[in-house]
mmCIF file of C-alpha atoms in Angstrom:
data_model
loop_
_atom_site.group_PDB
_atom_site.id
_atom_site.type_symbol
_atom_site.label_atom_id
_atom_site.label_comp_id
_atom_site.label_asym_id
_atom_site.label_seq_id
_atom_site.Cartn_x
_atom_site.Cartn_y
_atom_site.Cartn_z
ATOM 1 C CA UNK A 979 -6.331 -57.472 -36.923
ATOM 2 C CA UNK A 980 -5.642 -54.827 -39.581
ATOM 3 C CA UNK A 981 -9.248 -53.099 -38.283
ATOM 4 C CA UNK A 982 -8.081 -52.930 -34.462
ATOM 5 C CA UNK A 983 -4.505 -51.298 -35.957
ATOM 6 C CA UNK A 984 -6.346 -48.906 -37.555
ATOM 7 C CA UNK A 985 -8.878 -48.279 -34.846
ATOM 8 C CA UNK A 986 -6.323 -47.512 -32.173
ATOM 9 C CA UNK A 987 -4.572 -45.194 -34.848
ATOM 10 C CA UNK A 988 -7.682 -43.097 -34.891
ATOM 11 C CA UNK A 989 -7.858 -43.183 -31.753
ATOM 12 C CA UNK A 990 -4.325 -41.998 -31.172
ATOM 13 C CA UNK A 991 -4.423 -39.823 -33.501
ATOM 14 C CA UNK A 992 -7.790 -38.188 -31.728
ATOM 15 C CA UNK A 993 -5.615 -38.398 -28.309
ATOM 16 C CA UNK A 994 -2.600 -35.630 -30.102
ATOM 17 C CA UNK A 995 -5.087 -33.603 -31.460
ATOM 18 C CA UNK A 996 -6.842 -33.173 -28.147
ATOM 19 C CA UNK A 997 -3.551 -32.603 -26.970
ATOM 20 C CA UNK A 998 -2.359 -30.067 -29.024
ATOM 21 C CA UNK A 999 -5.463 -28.573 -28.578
ATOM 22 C CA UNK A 1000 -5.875 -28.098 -24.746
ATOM 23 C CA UNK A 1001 -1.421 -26.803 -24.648
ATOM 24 C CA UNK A 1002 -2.523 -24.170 -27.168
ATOM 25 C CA UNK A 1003 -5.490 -23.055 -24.926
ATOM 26 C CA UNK A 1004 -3.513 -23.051 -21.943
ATOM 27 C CA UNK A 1005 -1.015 -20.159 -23.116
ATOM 28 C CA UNK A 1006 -0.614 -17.077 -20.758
ATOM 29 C CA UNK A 1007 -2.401 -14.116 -21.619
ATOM 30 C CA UNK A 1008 -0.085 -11.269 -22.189
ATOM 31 C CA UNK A 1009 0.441 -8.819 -18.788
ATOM 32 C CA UNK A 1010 -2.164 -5.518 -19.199
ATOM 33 C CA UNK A 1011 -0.529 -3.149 -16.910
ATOM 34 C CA UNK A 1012 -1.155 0.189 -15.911
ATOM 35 C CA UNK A 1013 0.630 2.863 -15.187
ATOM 36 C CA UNK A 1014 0.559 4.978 -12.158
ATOM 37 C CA UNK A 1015 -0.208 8.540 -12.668
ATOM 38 C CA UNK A 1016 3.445 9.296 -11.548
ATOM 39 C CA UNK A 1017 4.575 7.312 -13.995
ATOM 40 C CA UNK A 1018 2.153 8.654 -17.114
ATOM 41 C CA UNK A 1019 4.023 12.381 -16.056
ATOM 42 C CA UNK A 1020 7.455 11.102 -15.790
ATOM 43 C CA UNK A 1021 6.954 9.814 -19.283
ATOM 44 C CA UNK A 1022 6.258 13.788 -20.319
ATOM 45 C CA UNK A 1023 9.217 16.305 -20.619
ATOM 46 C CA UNK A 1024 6.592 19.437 -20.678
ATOM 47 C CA UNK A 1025 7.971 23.189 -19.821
ATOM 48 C CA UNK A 1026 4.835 23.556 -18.719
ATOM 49 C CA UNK A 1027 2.195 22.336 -15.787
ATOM 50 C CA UNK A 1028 1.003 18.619 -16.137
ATOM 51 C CA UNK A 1029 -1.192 16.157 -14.524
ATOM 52 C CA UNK A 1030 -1.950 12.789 -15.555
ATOM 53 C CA UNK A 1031 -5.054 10.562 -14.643
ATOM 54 C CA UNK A 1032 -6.296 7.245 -15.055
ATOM 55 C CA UNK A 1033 -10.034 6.582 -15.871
ATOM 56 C CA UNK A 1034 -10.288 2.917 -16.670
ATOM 57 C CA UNK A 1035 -7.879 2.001 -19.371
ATOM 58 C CA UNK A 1036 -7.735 5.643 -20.513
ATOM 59 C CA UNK A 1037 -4.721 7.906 -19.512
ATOM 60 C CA UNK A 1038 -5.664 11.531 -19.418
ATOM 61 C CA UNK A 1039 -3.000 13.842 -19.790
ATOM 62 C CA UNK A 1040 -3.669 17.660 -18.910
ATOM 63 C CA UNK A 1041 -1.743 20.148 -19.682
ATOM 64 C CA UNK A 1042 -1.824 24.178 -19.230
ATOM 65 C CA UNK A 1043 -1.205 26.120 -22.860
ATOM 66 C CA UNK A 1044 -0.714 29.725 -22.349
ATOM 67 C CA UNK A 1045 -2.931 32.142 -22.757
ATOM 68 C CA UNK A 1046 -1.054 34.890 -24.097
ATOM 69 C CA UNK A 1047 -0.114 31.991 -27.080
ATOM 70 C CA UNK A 1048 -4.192 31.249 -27.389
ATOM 71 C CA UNK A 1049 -4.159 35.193 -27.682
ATOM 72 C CA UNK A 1050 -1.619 35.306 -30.167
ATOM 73 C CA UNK A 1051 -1.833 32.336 -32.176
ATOM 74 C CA UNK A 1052 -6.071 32.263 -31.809
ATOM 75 C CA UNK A 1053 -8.185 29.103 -33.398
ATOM 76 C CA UNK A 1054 -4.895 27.469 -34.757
ATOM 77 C CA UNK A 1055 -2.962 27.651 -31.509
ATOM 78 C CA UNK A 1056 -5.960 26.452 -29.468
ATOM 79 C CA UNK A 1057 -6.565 23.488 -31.708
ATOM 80 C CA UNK A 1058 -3.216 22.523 -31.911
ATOM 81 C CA UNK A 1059 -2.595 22.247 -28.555
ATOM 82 C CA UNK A 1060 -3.810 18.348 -27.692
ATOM 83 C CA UNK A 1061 -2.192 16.937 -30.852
ATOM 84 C CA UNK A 1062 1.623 19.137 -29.798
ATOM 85 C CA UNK A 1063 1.864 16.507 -26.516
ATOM 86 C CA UNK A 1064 -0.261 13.868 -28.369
ATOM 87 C CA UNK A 1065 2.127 12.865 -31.193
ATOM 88 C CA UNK A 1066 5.016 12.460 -29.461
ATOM 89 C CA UNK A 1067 7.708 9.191 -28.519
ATOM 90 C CA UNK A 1068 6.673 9.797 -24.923
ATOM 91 C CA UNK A 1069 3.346 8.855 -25.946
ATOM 92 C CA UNK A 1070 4.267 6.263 -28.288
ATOM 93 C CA UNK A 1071 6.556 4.854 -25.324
ATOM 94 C CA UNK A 1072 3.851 4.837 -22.861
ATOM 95 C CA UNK A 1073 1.427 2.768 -25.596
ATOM 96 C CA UNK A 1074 4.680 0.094 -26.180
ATOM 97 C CA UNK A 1075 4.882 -0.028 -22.265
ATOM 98 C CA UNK A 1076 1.395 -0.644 -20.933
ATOM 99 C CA UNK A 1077 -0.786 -2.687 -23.124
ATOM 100 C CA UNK A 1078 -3.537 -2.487 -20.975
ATOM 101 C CA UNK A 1079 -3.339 0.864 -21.939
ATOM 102 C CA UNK A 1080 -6.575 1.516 -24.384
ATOM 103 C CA UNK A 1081 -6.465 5.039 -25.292
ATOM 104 C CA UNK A 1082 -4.147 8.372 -24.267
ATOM 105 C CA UNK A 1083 -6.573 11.796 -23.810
ATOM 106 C CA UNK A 1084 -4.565 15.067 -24.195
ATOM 107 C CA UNK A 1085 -6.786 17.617 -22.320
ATOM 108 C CA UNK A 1086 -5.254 21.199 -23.097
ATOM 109 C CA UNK A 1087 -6.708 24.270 -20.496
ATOM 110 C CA UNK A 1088 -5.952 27.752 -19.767
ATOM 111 C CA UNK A 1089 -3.494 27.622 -16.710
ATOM 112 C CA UNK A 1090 -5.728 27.320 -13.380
ATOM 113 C CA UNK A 1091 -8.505 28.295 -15.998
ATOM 114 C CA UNK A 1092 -11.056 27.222 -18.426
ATOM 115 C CA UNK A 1093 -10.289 23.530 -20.675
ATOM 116 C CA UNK A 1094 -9.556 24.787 -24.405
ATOM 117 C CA UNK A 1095 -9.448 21.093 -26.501
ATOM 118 C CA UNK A 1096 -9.126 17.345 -26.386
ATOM 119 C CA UNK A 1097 -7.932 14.843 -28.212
ATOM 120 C CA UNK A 1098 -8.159 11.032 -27.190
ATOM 121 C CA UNK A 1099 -5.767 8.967 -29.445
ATOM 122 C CA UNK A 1100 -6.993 4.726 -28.942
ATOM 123 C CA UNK A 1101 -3.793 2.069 -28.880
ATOM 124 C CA UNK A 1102 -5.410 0.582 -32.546
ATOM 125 C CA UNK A 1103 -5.141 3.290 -34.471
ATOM 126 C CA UNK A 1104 -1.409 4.445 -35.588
ATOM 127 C CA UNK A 1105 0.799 1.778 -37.021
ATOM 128 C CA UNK A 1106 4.381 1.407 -36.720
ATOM 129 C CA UNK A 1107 4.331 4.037 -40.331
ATOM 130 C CA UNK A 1108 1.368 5.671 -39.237
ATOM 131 C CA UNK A 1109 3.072 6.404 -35.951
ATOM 132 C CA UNK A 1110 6.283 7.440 -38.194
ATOM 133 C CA UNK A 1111 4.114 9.975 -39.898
ATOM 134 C CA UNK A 1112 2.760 11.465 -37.247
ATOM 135 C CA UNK A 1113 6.547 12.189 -35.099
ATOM 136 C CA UNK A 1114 7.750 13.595 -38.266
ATOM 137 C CA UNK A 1115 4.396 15.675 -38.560
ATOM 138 C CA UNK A 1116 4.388 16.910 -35.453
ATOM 139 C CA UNK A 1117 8.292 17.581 -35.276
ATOM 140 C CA UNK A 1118 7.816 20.025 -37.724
ATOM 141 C CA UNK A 1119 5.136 21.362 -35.984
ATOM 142 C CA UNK A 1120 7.190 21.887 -33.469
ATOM 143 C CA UNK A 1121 10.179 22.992 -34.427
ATOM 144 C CA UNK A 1122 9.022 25.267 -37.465
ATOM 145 C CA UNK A 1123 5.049 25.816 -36.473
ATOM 146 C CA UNK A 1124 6.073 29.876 -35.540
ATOM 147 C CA UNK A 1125 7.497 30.867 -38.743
ATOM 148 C CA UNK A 1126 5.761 28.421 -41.060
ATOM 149 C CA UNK A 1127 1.770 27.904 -39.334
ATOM 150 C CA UNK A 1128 0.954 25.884 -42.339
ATOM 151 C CA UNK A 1129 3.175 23.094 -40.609
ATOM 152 C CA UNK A 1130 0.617 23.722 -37.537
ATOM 153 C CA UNK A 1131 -2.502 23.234 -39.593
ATOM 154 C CA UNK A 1132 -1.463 20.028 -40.628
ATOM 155 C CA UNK A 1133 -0.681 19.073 -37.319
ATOM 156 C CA UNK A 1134 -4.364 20.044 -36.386
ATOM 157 C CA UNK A 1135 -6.019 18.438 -39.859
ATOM 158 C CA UNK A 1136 -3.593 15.126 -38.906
ATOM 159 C CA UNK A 1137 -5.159 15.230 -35.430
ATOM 160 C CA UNK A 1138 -8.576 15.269 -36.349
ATOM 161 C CA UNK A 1139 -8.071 12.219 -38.796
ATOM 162 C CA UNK A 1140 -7.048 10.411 -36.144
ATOM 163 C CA UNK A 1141 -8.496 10.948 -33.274
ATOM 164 C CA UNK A 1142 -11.441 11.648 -31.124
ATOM 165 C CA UNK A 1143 -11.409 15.493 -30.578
ATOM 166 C CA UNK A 1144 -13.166 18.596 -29.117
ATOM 167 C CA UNK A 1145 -12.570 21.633 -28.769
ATOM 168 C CA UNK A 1146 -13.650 24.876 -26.440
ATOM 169 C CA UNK A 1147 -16.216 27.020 -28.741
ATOM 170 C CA UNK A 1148 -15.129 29.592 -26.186
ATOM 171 C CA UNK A 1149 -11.446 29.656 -27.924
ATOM 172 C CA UNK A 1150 -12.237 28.147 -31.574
ATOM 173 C CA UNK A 1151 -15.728 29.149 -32.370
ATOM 174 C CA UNK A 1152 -17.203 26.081 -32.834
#
């Protein structure tokens, strides 16, 4: 008698566990939107020309840089470019958004002309503090970059730690 008890309380047991097993399993897998293009530019506030793009799980964003500031500013300005639009909330935003967002491309070009750099940023690699460091990076860059291009070059050596970039030999000799 004391067998069949615990028999059927193995057995019971086995029947919860099963149980618990196949409710876990069964949990929705999280919504991996996209954005429309539309939407990927209305995230931007840019003074200048923008277009965004979707290949695959990719956004590109392009934007036009000046060529007079490329002419001015020369290697510095034309590397910074990607990483000024790059590092931003808008792009954070966008990321929190869209999950099935995988990566955000900044493509920076000569307006109606040649492409001068690129930097592809992937969702994995800025946490919540590395994301932190970056908006306060950038800011400066930003907002003190003209008087103080130091604050520009880190911007650029920033970028390049973090991201997947190229850039125009054309404008940066390299």
């Amino acid at each position: 008698c004391i067998r069949d008890r615990l028999g059927a309380m193995r057995g019971l047991k086995y029947v919860v566990v099963m149980l618990a097993l196949a409710v876990g399993g069964c949990s929705e897998e999280p919504e991996l939107a996209l954005p429309s293009p539309e939407e990927v530019a209305s995230y931007y506030a840019y003074g200048g020309q923008l277009e965004a793009e979707l290949n695959g799980n990719v956004v590109t964003v392009t934007v036009s840089q000046p060529a007079a500031q490329i002419r001015r500013g020369g290697t510095l300005w034309a590397k910074v470019g990607p990483y000024i639009v790059l590092f931003t909330d808008e792009t954070h935003s966008l990321l929190e958004d869209f999950p099935g967002i995988a990566g955000i491309r900044v493509v920076t070009q000569v307006a109606g002309g040649p492409e001068v750099a690129r930097a592809l940023l992937t969702r994995a690699e800025l946490t919540g503090v590395l994301w932190r460091r970056s908006l306060n990076i950038a800011g400066k860059a930003r907002r003190d970059g003209t008087d103080r291009p130091s604050l520009l070059e880190d911007l650029v050596n920033w970028g390049e730690d973090h991201t997947d970039f190229e850039y125009s030999p054309r404008y940066t000799g390299r």
